[in-house]
Coordinates of C-alpha atoms and ligand atoms in Angstrom, one line a residue:
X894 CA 35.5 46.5 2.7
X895 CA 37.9 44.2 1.9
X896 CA 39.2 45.7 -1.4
X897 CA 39.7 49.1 1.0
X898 CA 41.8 46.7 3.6
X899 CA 44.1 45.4 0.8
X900 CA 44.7 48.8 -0.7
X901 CA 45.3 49.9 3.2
X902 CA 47.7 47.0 3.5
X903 CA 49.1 47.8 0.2
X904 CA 50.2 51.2 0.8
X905 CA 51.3 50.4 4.4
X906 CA 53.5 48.0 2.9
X907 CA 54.8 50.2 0.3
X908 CA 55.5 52.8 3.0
X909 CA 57.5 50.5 4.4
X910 CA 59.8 49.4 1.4
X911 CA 60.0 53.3 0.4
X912 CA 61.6 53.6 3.9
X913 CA 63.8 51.2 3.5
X914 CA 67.3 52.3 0.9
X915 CA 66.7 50.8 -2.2
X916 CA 69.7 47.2 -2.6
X917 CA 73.0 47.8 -4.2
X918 CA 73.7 46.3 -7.2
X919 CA 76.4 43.1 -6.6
X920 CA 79.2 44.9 -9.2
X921 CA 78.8 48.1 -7.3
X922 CA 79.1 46.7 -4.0
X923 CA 81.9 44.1 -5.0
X924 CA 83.9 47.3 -6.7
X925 CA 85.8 47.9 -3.5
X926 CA 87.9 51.2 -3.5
X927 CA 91.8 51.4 -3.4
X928 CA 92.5 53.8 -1.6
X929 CA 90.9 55.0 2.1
X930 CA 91.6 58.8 2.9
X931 CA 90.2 59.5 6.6
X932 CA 90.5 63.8 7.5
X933 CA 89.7 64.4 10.9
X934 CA 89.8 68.1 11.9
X935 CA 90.3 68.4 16.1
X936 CA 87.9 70.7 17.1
X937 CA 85.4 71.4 13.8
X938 CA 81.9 72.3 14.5
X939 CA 79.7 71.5 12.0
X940 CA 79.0 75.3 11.3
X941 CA 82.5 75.9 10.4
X942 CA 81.4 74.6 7.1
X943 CA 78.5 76.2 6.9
X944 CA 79.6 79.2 8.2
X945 CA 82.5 80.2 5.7
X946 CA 80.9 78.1 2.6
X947 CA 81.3 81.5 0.5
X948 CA 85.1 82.0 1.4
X949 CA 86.0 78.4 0.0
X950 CA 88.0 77.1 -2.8
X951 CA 85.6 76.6 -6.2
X952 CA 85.6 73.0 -7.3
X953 CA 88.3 72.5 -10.3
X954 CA 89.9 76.2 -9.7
X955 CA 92.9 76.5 -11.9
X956 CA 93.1 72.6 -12.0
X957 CA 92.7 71.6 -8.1
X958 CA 90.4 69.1 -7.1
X959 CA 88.8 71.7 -4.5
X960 CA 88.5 71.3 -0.6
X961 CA 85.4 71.9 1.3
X962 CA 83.0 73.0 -1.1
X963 CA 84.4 69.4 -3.3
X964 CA 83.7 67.1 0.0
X965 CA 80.5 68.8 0.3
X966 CA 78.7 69.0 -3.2
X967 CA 80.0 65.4 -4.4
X968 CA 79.3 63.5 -0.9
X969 CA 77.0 62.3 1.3
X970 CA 76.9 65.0 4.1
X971 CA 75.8 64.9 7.3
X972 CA 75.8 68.4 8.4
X973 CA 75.3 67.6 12.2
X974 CA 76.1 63.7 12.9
X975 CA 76.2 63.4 16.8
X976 CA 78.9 61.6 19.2
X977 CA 76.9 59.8 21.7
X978 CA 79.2 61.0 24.5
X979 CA 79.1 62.6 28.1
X980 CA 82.4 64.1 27.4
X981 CA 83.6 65.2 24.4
X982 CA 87.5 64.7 24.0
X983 CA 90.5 63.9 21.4
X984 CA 91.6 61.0 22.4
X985 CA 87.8 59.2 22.7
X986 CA 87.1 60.4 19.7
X987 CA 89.8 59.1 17.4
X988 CA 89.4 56.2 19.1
X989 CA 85.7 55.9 18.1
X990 CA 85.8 57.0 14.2
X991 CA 87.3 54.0 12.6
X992 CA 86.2 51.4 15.8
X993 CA 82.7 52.6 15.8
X994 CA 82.8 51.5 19.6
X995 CA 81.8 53.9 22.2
X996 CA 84.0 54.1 25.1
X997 CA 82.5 51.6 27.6
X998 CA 83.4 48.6 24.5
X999 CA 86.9 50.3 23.3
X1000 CA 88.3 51.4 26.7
X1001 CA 89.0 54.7 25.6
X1002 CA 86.6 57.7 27.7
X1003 CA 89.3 60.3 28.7
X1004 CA 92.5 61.7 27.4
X1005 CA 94.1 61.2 31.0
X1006 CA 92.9 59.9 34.0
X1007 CA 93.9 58.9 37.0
X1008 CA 95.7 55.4 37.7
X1009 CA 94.3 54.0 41.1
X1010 CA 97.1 51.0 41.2
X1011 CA 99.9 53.1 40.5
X1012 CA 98.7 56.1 42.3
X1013 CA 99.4 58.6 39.5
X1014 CA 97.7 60.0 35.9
X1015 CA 98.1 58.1 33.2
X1016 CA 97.4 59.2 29.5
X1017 CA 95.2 57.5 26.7
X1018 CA 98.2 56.1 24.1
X1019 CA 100.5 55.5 26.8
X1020 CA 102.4 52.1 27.1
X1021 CA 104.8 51.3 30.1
X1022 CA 107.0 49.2 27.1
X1023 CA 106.9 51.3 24.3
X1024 CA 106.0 54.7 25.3
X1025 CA 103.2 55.3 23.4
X1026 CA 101.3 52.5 22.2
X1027 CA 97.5 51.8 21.0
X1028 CA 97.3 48.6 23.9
X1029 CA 95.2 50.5 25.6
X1030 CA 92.4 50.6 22.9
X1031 CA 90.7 47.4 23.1
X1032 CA 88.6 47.1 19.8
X1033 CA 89.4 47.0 16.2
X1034 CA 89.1 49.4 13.5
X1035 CA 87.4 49.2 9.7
X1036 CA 92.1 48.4 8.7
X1037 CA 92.5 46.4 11.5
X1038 CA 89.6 43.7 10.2
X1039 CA 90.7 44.6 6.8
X1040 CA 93.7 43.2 7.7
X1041 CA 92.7 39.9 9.2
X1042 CA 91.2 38.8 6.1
X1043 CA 94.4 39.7 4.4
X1044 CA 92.9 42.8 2.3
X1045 CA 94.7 45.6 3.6
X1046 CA 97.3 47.3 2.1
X1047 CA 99.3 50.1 4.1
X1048 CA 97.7 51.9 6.6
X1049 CA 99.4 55.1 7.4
X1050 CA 97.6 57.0 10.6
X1051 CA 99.2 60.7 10.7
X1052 CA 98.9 63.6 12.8
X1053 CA 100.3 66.0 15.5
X1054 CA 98.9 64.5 18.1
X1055 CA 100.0 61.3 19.0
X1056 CA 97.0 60.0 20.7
X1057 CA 95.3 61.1 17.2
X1058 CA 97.3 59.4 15.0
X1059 CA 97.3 56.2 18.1
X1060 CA 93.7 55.9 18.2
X1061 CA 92.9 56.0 14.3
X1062 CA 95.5 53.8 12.9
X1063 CA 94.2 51.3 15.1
X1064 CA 95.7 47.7 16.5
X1065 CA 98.7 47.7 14.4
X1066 CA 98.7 50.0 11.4
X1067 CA 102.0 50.1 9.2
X1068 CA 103.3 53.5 10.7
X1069 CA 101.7 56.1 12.9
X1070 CA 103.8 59.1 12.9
X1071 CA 102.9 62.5 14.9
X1072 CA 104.8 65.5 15.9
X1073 CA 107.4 65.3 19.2
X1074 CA 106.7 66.9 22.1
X1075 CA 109.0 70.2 21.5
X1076 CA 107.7 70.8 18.1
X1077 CA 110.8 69.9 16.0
X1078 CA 110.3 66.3 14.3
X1079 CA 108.2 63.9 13.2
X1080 CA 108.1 60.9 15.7
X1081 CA 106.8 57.3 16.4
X1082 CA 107.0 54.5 18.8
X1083 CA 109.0 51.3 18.7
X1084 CA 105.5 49.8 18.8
X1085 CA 105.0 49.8 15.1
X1086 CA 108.5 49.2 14.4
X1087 CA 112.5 50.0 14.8
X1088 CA 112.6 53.5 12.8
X1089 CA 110.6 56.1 11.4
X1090 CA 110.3 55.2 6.7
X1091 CA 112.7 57.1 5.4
X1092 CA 110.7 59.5 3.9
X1093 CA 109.9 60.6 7.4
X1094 CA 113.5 61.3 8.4
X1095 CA 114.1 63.2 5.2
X1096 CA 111.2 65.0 6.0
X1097 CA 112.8 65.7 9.4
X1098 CA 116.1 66.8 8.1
X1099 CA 114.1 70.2 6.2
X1100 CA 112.5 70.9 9.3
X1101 CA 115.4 70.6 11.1
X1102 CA 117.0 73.2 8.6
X1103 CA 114.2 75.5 9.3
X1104 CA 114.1 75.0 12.9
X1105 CA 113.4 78.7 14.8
X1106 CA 113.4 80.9 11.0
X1107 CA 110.1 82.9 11.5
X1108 CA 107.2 82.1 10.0
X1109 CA 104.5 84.7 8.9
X1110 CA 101.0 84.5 9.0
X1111 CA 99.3 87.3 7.0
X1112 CA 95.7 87.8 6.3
X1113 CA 93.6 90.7 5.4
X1114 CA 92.6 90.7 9.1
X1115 CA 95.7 90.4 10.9
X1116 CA 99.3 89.3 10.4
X1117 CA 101.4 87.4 13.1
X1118 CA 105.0 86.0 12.9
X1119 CA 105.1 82.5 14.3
X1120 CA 108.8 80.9 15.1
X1121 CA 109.1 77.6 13.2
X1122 CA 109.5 74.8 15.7
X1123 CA 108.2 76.9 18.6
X1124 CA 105.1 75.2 20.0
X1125 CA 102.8 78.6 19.1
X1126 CA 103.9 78.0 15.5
X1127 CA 101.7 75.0 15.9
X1128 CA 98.4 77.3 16.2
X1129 CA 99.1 79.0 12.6
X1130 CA 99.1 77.7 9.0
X1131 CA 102.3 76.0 9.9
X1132 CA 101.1 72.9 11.3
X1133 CA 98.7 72.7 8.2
X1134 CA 101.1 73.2 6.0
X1135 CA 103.8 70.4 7.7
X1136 CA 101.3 67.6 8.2
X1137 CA 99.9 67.8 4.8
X1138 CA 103.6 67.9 3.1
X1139 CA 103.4 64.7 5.2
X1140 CA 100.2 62.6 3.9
X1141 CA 101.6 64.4 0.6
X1142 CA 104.7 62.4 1.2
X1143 CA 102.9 59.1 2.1
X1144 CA 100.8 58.9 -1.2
X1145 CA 104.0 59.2 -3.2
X1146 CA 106.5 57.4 -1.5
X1147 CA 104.8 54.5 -0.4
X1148 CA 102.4 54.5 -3.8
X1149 CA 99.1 54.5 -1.7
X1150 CA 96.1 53.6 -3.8
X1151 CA 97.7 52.0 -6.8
X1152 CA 98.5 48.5 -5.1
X1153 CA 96.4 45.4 -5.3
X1154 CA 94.7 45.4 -1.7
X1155 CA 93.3 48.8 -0.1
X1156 CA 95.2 51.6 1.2
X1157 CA 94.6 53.6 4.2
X1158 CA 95.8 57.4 4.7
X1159 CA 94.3 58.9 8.2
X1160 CA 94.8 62.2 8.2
X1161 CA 94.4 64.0 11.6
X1162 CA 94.6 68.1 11.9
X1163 CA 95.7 68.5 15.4
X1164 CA 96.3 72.5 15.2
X1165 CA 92.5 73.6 14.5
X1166 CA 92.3 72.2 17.9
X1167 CA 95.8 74.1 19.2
X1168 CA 94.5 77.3 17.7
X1169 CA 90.6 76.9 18.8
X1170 CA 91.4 76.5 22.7
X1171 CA 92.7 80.0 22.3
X1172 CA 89.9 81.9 20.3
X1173 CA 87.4 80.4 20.4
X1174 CA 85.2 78.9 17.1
X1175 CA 84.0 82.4 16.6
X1176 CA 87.6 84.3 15.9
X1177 CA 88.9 85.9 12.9
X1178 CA 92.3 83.4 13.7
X1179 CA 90.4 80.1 13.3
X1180 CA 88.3 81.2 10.5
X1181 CA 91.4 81.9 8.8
X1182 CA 93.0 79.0 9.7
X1183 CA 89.4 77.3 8.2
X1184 CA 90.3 78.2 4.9
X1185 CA 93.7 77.3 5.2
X1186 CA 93.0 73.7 5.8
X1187 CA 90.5 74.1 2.8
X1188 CA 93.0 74.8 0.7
X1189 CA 95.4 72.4 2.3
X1190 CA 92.6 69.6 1.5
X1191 CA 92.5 70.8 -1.7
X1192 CA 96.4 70.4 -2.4
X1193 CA 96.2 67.0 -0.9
X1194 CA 93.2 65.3 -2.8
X1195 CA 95.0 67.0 -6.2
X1196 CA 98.1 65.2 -5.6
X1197 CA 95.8 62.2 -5.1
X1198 CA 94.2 62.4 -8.3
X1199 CA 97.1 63.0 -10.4
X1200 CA 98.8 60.0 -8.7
X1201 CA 95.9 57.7 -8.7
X1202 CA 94.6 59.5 -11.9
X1203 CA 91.5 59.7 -11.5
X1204 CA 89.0 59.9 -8.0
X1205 CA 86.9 56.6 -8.8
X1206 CA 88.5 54.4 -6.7
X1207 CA 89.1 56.7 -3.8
X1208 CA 86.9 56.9 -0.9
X1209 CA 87.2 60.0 1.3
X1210 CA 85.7 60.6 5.0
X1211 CA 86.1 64.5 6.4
X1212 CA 84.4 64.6 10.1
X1213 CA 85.7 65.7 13.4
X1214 CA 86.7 64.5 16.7
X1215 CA 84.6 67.1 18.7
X1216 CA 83.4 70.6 19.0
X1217 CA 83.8 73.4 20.7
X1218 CA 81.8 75.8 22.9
X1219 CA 82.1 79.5 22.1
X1220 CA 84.2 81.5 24.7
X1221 CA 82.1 82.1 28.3
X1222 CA 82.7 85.7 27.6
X1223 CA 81.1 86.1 23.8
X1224 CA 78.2 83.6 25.1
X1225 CA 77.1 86.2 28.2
X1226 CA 77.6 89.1 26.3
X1227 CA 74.6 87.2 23.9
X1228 CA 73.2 87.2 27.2
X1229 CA 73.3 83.2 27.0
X1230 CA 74.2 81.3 30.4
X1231 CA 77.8 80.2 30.9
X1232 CA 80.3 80.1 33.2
X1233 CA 83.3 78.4 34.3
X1234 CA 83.5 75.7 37.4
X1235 CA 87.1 75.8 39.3
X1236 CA 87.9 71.8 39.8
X1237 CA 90.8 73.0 42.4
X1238 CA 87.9 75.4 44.6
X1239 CA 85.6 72.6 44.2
X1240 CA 88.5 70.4 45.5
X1241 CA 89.5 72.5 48.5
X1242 CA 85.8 72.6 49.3
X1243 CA 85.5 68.9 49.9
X1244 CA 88.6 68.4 51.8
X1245 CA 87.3 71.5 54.1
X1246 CA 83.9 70.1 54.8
X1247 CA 85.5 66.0 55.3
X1248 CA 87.9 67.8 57.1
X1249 CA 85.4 69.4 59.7
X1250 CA 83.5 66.3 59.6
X1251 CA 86.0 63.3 59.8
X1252 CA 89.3 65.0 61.1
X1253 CA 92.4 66.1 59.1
X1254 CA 93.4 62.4 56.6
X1255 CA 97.4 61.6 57.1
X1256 CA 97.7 62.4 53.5
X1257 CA 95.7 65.4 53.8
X1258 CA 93.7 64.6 50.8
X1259 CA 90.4 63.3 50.6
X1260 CA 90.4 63.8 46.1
X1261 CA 93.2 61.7 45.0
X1262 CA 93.2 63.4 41.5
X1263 CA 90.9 65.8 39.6
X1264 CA 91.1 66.0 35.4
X1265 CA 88.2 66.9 32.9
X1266 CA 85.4 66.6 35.8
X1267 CA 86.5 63.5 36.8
X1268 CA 86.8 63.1 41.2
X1269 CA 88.8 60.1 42.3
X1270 CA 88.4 59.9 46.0
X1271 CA 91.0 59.1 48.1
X1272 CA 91.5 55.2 48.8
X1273 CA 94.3 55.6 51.4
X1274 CA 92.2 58.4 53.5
X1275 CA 89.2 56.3 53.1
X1276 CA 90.7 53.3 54.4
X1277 CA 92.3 55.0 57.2
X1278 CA 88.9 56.9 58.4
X1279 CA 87.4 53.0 57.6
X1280 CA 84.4 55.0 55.7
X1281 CA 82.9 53.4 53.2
X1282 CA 83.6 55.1 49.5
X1283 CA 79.7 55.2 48.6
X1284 CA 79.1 57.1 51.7
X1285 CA 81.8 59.5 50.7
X1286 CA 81.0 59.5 47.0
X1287 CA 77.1 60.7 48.1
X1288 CA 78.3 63.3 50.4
X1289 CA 81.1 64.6 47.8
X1290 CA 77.9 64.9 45.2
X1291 CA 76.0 66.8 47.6
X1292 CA 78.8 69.6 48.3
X1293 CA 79.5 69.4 44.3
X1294 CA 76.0 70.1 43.5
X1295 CA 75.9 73.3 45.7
X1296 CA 78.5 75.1 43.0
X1297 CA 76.0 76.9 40.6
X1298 CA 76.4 75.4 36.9
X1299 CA 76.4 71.6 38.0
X1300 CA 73.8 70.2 37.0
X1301 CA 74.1 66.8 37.9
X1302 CA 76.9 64.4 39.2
X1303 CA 77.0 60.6 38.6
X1304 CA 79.0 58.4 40.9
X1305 CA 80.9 55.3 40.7
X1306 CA 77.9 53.7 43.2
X1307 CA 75.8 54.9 40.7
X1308 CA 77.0 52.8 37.9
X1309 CA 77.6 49.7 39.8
X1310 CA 73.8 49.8 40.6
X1311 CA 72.9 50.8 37.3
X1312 CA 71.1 53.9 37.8
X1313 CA 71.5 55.9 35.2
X1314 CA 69.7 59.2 34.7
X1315 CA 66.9 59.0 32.1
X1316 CA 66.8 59.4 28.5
X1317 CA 69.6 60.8 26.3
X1318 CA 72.0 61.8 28.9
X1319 CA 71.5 58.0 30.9
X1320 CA 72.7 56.5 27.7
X1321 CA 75.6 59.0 26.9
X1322 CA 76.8 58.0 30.5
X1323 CA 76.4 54.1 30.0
X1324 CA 78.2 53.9 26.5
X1325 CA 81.1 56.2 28.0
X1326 CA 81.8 55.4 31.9
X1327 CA 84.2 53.0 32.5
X1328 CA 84.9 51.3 35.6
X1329 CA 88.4 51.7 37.0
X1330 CA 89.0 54.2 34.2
X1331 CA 86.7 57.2 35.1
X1332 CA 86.4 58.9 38.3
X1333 CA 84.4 58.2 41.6
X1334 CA 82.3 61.2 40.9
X1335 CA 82.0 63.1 37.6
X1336 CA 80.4 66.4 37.6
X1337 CA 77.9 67.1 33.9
X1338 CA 77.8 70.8 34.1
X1339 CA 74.7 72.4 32.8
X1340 CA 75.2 73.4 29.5
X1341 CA 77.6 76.3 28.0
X1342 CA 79.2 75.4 31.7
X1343 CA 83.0 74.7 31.2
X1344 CA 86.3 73.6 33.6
X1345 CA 88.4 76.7 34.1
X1346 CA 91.3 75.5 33.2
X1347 CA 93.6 78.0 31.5
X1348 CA 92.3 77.8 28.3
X1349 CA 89.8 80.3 26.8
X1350 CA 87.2 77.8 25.7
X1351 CA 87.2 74.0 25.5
X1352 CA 84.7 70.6 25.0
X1353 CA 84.4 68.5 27.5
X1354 CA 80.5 68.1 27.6
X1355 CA 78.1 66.0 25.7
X1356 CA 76.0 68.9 24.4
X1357 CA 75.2 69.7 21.2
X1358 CA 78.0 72.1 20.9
X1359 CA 80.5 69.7 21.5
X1360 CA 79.0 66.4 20.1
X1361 CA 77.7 67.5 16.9
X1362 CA 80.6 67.4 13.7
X1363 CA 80.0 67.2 10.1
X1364 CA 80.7 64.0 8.6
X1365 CA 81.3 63.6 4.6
X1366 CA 81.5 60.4 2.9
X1367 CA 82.8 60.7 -0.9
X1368 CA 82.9 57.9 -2.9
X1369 CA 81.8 56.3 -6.3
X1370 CA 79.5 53.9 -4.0
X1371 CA 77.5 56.5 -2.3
X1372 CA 74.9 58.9 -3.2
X1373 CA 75.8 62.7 -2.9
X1374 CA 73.3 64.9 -1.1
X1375 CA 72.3 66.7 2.3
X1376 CA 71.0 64.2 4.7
X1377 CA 68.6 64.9 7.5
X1378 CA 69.2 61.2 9.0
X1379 CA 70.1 61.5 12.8
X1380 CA 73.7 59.9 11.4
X1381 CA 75.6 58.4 14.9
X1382 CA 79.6 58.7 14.2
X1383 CA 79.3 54.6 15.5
X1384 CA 77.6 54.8 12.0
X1385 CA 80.8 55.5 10.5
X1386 CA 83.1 52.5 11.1
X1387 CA 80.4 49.7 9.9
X1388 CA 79.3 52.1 6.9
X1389 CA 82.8 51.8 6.2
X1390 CA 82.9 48.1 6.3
X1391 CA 80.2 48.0 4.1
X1392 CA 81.3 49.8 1.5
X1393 CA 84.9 47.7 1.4
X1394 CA 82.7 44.4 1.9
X1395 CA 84.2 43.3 5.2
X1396 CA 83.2 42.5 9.0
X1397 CA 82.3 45.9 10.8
X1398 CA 85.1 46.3 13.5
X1399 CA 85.0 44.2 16.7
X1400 CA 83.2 46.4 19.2
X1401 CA 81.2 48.5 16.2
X1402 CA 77.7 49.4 18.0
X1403 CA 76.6 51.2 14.4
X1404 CA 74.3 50.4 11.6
X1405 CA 75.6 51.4 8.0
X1406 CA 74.3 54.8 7.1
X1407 CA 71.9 54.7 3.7
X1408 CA 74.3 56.6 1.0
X1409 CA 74.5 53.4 -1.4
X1410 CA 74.0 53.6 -5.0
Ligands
LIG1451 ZN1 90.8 70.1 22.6

């Protein structure tokens, strides 16, 4: 009996220490690498890879490094790594790869919402001093702490977006530069300094000089002709092709990699997203444009490895911000439930039924502002009826409720008592509502439900579709492989950390994902 209770106890322990990653040896785990290469694309699905796998650049094809196929057979991949989200958006995203906070700890859960105090929208990277700024983003990231203990090198945060390239290169990088507004130059705020390096501006002056020449797009499936500079030519190869010339540019000019303390380069590829609003994930356009950035990625790490000469000391992350559903239209054709919910009707239905109920408000509105299924009630009407703004939130959720494909709506009241829906969903609400940030009453659609809003398809839900991305780690500390582990993308920033032997990021909710050698 009790030589059967000490084998029992013996293999129960043994189960446990098998569970557990086996330790890193001190040299590998000391041998910190140089250079940091983060590529985000907006919009990737994990099956994009998956999908096309057969249609991507071979590994070491006449001399290249390789793209995809590269990330994927010498990393550690996590096909389907999950956001823990409610809403699935750009700027929230960026703002939790390299933070590893969720929103309710970095202050980031919308791209825009709606600024009670000054009575108008407001956007995520925007600063009443500099323009655009990263202020609003209240945490660190994996450079920023990298840089308080005097170990960082440059950190160069890149992308067309500015809220992309804002979020990612943190607190105070050494440049963020993104595309302008009308498409024609590379731009940054005085934030992180007086002008853009001068690489940038040489950069500018060739796109200046091919401002408005046509640009054509030609695959064996279609061709188009883009204008250069024109925002559409932001949906095509173009876009690629310009921001990658750019992190080319970086890794030259400023030497990344080959200095004393670690390089960042966060890479960002706004125009998957650009294109995807308008197709869909399941187009012949964005499949294309797939294999584009494959080969792009490709270009990019081969310029790398002839600079650095050799990958060893190079550590590369490929995930995504968000997905993407498929179009309404292709998904009930499958015979799969979808639909699209009008904010504006939804609107007009309130203020009808208040209307009836209270009398016509001075201001004639009883939602202040609507974005991304966010309500904000009216504070002026509210204090002029003297009603009391959980009253009005409950009977706003009851005529919201009535629209078929809203499944549930959590309220402001809600939060402040702390009731929270059970399971998954009550904890994607908790680590993303905000107070004073997000609305009086957000609507969660049921799933494959979407905002009409102009665009043929979009994320803005914390289902599967839209919280699952692929996230890659390669590097000479991790081991390569499929992993089945439920990887969290707040896994990211202190796995990270780890691996460059620093303090996770300040608001990092994670646990380091186990890839070590
Ligand atoms: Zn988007």
């Amino acid at each position: 009996m009790k030589k059967m209770l000490f084998v029992l106890i013996l293999s129960f322990s043994s189960l446990v220490w098998a569970a557990l990653p086996a330790p890193v040896p001190l040299g590998q785990f000391l041998n910190t690498p140089k250079l940091v290469v983060v590529l985000v694309i907006d919009q990737f699905r994990s099956d994009f890879l998956i999908r096309l796998q057969d249609r991507f650049q071979k590994e070491g094809k006449d001399g290249q490094v390789g793209g995809f196929l590269y990330l994927m057979n010498n990393g550690a991949y996590f096909p389907f790594a999950q956001y823990e989200v409610m809403q699935a958006m750009t700027c929230p995203g960026h703002a939790q790869i390299l933070t590893g906070a969720t929103a309710d700890v970095n202050g980031i859960p919308l791209n825009e919402w709606y600024d009670r105090k000054a009575g108008k929208m407001t956007y995520c990277a925007e600063d009443a001093e500099f323009g655009i700024s990263p202020r609003r983003l209240k945490t660190t990231t994996v450079a920023d702490e990298m840089r308080v203990v005097g170990r960082a090198g440059k950190v160069l945060s890149l992308s067309l977006k500015d809220r992309s390239a804002v979020m990612m290169g943190g607190q105070h990088p050494t440049a963020a530069v993104w595309m302008s507004s009308d498409s024609s130059k590379w731009e940054t705020s005085s934030y992180y300094g007086k002008q853009l390096p001068n690489w940038v501006e040489a950069l500018n002056k060739d796109l200046k000089k091919d401002l408005n020449s046509p640009y054509v797009w030609k695959t064996a499936r279609f061709e188009k002709e883009f204008s250069r500079g024109n925002k559409l030519s932001l949906t095509s190869p173009y876009g690629t092709e310009i921001l990658v010339k750019l992190a080319s540019e970086a890794v030259v000019q400023e030497k990344l990699g080959r200095g004393e303390k670690t390089d960042f380069l966060l890479v960002s590829f706004s125009n998957h997203d650009f294109l995807g609003h308008r197709t869909g994930p399941l187009a012949p356009e964005i499949e294309e444009l797939t294999l584009v950035e494959d080969q792009q990625i490709s270009k990019l790490l081969t310029l790398i490895k002839s600079e650095m000469k050799s990958m060893k000391d190079v550590l590369i992350v490929l995930t995504a911000d968000h997905g993407v559903s498929p179009k309404v239209e292709d998904l009930q054709e499958m015979k799969i439930d979808a639909g699209k919910i009008d904010d504006q009707e939804l609107t007009e239905r309130v203020n009808t039924t208040l209307n009836k109920r209270y009398g016509v408000p001075a201001n004639k509105k009883w939602i202040a502002a609507t974005r991304s299924f966010n309500f904000y009630l009216s504070a002026e009407t509210l204090k002029q009826k003297k009603l009391a703004s959980e009253k009005i939130q409950e009977e706003v959720r009851q005529i919201l409720l009535q629209q078929y494909g809203v499944w549930k709506v959590f309220t402001a009241s809600d939060y402040q008592k702390g009731l929270f829906p059970p399971g998954q969903l009550g904890e994607q609400i908790k680590s993303q509502y905000v107070s004073g940030i997000s609305g009086d009453l957000i609507i969660i659609p049921r799933p494959y439900y979407m905002e009409k809003e102009g665009l043929m398809t979009t994320h803005m839900t914390g289902f599967s579709y839209d919280r699952q991305v692929p996230l890659i780690l390669v590097g000479s500390q991790f081991r390569s492989g499929v992993y089945s582990h439920p990887a969290r993308m707040t896994d990211l920033a202190p796995t990270l950390a780890f691996a460059l032997g620093v303090t996770a990021p300040s608001g990092s909710v994670g646990q380091p994902l186990p890839i070590f050698k």
